[in-house]
PDB file of C-alpha atoms and ligand atoms in Angstrom:
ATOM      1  CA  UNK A   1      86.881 119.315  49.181  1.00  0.00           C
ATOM      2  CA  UNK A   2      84.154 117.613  51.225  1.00  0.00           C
ATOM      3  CA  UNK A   3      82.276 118.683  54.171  1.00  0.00           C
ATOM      4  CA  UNK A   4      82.683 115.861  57.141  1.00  0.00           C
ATOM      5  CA  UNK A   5      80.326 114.920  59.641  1.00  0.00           C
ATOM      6  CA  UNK A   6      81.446 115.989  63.632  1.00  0.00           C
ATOM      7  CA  UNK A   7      81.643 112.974  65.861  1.00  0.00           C
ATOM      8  CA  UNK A   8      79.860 114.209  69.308  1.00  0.00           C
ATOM      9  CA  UNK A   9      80.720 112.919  72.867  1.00  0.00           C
ATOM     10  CA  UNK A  10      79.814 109.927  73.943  1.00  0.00           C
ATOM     11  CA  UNK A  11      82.151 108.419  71.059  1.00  0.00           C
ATOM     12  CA  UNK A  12      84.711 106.234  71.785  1.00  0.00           C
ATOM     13  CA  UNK A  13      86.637 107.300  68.816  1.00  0.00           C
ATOM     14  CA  UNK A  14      87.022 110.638  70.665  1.00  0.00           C
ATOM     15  CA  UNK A  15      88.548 108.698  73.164  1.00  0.00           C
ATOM     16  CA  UNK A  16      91.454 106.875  71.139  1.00  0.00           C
ATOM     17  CA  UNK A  17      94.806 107.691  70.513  1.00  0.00           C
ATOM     18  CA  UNK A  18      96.155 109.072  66.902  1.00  0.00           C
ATOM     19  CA  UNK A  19      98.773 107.803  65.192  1.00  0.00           C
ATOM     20  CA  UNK A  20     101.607 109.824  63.945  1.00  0.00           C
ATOM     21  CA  UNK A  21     101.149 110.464  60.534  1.00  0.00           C
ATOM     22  CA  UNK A  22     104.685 109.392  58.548  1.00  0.00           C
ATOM     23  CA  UNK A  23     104.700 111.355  55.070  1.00  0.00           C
ATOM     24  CA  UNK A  24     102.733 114.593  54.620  1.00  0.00           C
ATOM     25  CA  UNK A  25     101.752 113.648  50.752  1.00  0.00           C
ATOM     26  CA  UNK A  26      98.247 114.888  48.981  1.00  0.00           C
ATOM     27  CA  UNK A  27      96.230 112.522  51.194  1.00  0.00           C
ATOM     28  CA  UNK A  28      97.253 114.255  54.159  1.00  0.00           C
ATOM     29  CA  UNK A  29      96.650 117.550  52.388  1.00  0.00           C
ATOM     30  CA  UNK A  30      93.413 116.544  50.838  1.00  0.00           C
ATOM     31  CA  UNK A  31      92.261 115.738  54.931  1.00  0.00           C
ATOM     32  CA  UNK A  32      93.768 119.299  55.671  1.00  0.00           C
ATOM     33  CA  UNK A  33      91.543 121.143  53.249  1.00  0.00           C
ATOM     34  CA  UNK A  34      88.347 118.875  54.836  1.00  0.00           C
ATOM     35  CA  UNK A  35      89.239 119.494  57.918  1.00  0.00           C
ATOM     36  CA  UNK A  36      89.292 123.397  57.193  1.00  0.00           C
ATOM     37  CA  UNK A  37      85.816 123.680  54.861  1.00  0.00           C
ATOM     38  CA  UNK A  38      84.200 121.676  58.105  1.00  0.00           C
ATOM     39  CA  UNK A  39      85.719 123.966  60.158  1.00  0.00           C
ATOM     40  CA  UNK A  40      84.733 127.088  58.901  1.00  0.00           C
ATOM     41  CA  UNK A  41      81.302 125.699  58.399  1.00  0.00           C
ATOM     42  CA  UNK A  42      80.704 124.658  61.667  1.00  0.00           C
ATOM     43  CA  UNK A  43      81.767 127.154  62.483  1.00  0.00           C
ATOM     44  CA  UNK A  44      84.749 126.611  64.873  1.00  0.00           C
ATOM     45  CA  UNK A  45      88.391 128.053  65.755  1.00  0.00           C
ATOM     46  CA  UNK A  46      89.786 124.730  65.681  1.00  0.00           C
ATOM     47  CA  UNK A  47      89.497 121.278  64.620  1.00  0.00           C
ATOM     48  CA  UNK A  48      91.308 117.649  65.278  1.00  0.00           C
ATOM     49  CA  UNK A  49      91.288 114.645  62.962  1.00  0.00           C
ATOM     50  CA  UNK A  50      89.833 112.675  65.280  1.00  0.00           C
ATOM     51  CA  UNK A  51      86.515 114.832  65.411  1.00  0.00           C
ATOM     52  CA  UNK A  52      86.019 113.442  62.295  1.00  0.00           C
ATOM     53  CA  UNK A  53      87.123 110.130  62.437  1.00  0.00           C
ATOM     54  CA  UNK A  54      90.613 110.040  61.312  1.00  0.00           C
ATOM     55  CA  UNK A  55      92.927 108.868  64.127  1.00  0.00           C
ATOM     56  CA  UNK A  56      96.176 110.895  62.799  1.00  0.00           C
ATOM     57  CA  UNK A  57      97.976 113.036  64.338  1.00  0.00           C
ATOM     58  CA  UNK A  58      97.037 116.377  62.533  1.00  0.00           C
ATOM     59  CA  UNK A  59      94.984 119.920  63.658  1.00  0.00           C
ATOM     60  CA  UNK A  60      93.802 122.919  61.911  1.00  0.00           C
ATOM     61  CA  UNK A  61      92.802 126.455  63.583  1.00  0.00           C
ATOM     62  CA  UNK A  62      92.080 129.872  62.545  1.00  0.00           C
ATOM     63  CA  UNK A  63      91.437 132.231  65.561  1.00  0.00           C
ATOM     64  CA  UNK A  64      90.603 135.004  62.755  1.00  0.00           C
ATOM     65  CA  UNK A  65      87.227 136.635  63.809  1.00  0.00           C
ATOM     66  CA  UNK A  66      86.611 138.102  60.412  1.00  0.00           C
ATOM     67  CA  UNK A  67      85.520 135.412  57.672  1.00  0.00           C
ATOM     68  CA  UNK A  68      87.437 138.179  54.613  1.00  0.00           C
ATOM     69  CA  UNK A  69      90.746 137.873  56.453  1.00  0.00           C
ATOM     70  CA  UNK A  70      91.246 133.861  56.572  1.00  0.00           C
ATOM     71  CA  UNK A  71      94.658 132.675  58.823  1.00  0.00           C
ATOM     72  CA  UNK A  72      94.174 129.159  58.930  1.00  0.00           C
ATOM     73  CA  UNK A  73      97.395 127.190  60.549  1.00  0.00           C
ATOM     74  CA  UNK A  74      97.968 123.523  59.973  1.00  0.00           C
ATOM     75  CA  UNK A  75      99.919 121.038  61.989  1.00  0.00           C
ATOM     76  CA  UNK A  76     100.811 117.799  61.203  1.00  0.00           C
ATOM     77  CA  UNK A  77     102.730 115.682  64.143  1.00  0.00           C
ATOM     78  CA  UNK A  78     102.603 118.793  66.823  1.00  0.00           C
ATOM     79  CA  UNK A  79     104.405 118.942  69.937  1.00  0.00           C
ATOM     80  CA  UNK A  80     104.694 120.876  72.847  1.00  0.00           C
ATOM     81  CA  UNK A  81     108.283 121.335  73.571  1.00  0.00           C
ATOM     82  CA  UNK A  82     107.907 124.263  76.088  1.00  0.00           C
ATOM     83  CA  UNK A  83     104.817 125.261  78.192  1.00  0.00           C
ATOM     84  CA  UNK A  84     104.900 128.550  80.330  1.00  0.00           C
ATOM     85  CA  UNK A  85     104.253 128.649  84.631  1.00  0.00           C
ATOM     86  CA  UNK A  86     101.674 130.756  84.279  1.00  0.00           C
ATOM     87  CA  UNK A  87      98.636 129.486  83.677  1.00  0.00           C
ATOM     88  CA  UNK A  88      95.488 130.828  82.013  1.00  0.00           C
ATOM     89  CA  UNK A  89      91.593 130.182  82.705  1.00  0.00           C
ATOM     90  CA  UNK A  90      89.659 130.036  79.178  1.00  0.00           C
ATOM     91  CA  UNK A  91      86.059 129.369  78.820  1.00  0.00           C
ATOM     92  CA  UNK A  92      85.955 126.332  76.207  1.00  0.00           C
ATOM     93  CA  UNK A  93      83.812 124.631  74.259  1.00  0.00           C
ATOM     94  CA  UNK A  94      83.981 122.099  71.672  1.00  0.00           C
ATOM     95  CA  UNK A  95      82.557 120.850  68.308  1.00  0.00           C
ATOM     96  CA  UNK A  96      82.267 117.151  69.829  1.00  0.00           C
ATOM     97  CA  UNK A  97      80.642 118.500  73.167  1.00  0.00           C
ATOM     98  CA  UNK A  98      77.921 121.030  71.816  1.00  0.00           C
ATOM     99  CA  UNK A  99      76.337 123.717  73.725  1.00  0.00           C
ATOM    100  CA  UNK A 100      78.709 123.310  76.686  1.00  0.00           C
ATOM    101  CA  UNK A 101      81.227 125.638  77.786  1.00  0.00           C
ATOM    102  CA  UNK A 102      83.169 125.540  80.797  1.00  0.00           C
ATOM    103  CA  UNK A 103      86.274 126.905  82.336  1.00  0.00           C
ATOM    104  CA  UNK A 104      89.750 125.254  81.504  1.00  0.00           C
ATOM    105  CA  UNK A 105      92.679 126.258  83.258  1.00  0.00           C
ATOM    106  CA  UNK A 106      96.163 125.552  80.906  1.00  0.00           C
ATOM    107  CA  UNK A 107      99.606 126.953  80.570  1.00  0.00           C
ATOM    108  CA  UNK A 108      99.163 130.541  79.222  1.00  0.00           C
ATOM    109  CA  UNK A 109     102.135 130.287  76.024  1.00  0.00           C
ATOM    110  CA  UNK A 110     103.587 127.321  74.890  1.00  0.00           C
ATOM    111  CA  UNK A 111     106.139 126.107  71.922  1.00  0.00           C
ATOM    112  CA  UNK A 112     104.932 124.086  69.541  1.00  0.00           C
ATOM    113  CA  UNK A 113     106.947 122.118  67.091  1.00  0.00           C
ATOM    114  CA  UNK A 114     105.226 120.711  64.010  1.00  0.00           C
ATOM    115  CA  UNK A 115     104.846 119.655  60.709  1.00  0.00           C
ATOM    116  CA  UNK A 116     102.798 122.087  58.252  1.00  0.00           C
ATOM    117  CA  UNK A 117     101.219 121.303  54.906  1.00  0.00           C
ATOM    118  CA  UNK A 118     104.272 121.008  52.689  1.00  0.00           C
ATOM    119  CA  UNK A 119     106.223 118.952  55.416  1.00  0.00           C
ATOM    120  CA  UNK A 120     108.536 121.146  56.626  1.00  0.00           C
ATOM    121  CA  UNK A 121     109.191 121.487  60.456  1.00  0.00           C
ATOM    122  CA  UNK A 122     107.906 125.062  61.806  1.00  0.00           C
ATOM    123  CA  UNK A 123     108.215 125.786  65.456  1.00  0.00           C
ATOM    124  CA  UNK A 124     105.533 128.631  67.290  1.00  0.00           C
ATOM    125  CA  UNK A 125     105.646 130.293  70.092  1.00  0.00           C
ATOM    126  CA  UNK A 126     101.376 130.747  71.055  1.00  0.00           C
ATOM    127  CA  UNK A 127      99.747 132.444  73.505  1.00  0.00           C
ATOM    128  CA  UNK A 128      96.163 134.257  74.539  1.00  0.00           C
ATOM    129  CA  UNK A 129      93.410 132.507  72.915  1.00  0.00           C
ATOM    130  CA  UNK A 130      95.808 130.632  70.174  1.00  0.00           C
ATOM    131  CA  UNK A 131      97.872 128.835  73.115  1.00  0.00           C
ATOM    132  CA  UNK A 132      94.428 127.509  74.481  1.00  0.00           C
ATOM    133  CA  UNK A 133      93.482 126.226  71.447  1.00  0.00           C
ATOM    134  CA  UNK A 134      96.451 124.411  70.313  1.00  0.00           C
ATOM    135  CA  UNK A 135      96.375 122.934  73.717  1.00  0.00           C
ATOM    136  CA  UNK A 136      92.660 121.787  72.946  1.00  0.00           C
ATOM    137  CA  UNK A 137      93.635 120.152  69.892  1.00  0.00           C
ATOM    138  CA  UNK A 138      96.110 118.530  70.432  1.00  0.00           C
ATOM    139  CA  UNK A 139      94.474 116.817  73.699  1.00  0.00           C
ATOM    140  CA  UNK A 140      91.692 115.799  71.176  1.00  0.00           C
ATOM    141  CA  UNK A 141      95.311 113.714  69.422  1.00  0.00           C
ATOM    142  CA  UNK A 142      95.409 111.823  72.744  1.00  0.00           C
ATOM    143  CA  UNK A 143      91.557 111.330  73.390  1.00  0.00           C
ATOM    144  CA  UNK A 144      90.711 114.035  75.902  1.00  0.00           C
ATOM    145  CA  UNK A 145      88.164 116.046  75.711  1.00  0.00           C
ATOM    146  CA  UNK A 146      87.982 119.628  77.961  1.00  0.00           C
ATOM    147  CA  UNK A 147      85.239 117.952  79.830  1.00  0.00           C
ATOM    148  CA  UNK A 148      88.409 115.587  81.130  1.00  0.00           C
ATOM    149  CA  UNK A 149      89.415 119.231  82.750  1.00  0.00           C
ATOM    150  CA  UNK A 150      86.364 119.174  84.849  1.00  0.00           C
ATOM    151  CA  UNK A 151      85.321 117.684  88.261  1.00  0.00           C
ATOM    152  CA  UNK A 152      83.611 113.855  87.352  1.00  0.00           C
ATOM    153  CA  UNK A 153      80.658 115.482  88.525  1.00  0.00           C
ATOM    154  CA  UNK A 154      80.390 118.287  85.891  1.00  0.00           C
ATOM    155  CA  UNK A 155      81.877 115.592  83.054  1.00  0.00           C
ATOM    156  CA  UNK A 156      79.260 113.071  84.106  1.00  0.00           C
ATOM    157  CA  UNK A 157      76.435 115.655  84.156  1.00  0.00           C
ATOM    158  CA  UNK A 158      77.627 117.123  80.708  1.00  0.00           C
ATOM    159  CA  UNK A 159      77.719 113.503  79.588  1.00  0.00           C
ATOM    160  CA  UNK A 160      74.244 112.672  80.417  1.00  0.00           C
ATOM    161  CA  UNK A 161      73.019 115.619  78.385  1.00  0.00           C
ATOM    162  CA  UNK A 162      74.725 114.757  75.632  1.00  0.00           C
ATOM    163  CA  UNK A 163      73.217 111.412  75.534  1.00  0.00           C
ATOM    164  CA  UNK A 164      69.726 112.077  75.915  1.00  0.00           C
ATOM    165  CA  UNK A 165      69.727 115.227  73.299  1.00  0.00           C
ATOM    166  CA  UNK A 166      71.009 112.508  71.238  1.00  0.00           C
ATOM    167  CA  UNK A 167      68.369 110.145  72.330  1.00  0.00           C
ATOM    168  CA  UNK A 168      65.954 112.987  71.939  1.00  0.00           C
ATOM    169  CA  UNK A 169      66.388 113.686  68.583  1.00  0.00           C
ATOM    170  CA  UNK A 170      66.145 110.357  67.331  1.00  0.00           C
TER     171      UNK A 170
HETATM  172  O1  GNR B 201      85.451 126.368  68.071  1.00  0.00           O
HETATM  173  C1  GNR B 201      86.020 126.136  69.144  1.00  0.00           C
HETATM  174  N1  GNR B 201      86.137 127.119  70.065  1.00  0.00           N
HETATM  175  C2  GNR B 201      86.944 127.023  71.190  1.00  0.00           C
HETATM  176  C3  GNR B 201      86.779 127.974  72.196  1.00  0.00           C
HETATM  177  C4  GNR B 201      87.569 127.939  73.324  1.00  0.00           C
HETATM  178  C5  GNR B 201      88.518 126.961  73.458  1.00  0.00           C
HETATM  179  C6  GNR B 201      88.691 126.006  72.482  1.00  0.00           C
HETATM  180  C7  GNR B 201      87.908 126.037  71.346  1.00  0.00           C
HETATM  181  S1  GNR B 201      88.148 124.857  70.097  1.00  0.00           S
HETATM  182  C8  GNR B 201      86.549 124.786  69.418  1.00  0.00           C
HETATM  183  C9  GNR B 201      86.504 123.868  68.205  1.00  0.00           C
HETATM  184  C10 GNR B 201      86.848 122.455  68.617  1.00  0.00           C
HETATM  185  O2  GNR B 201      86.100 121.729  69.179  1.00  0.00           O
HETATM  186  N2  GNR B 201      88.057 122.057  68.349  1.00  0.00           N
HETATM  187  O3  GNR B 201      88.453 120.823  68.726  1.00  0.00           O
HETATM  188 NI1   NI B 202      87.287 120.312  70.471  1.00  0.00          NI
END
């Protein structure tokens, strides 16, 4: 298991497109368990390949609150095939956009049809805070970031922070 460094906003790898990934085998499980020790470290309720550096399509979350009972979930390949009317306002933040949170209005349940660790296709039905997440992941797949929620004029602003507390602190 390895501990991975979290790619922060501005990176244009945040902002590319993952591939599908076309055999779950122990590579893709070896990233899985990564991707979950950097999680929990972080810490964070989610985490996308992409965050740290991998452009394939695969997520891990655990909404748990307590660290003694661990749920982590896995997907490989998600997809939404059903998203709810109602919608749902969520106050997110992200690994790759730190110490920013914002409101991020997104369906309020969706179904979710995946891949998990051993290959095998699982469908979920998600809502509350899960639903959000999922959501948030799996826009991080497709190079969004919540920020892309926003008005340009709260993305640019967030944007501009980001930079100079990078610039800041070299
Ligand atoms: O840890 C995280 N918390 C969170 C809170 C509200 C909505 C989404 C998230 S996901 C985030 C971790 C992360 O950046 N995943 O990509
Ligand atoms: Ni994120």
């Amino acid at each position: 298991m390895a501990l991975l460094p979290i790619l922060t906003a501005p990176d244009p790898v945040l902002k590319s497109k993952s591939k599908p990934v076309a055999a779950v085998d122990d590579r893709i499980r070896a990233l899985l368990a990564d991707m979950l020790e950097t999680m929990y470290h972080a810490p964070g309720i989610g985490l996308a390949a992409p965050q740290i550096g991998v452009l394939e399509r695969v997520i891990v979350m655990d909404i748990g609150r307590k660290e003694e009972d661990r749920d982590p979930i896995s997907m490989i390949n998600p997809e939404i095939v059903w998203a709810s009317d109602e919608d749902n306002t969520y106050e997110e933040g992200c690994l790759s956009v730190p110490e920013h949170y914002s409101n991020v209005v997104r369906p309020a349940a969706v179904k979710v049809r995946y891949l998990d660790e051993s290959g095998a296709r699982q469908e979920i039905h998600a809502d509350g805070l899960l639903a959000t997440v999922v959501q948030h992941e799996m826009d991080h797949l497709d190079g969004i970031l919540f920020i892309d929620h926003l008005s340009s004029l709260k993305r640019n602003m967030i944007l501009r922070k980001l930079l100079k507390a990078r610039k800041d602190a070299e």
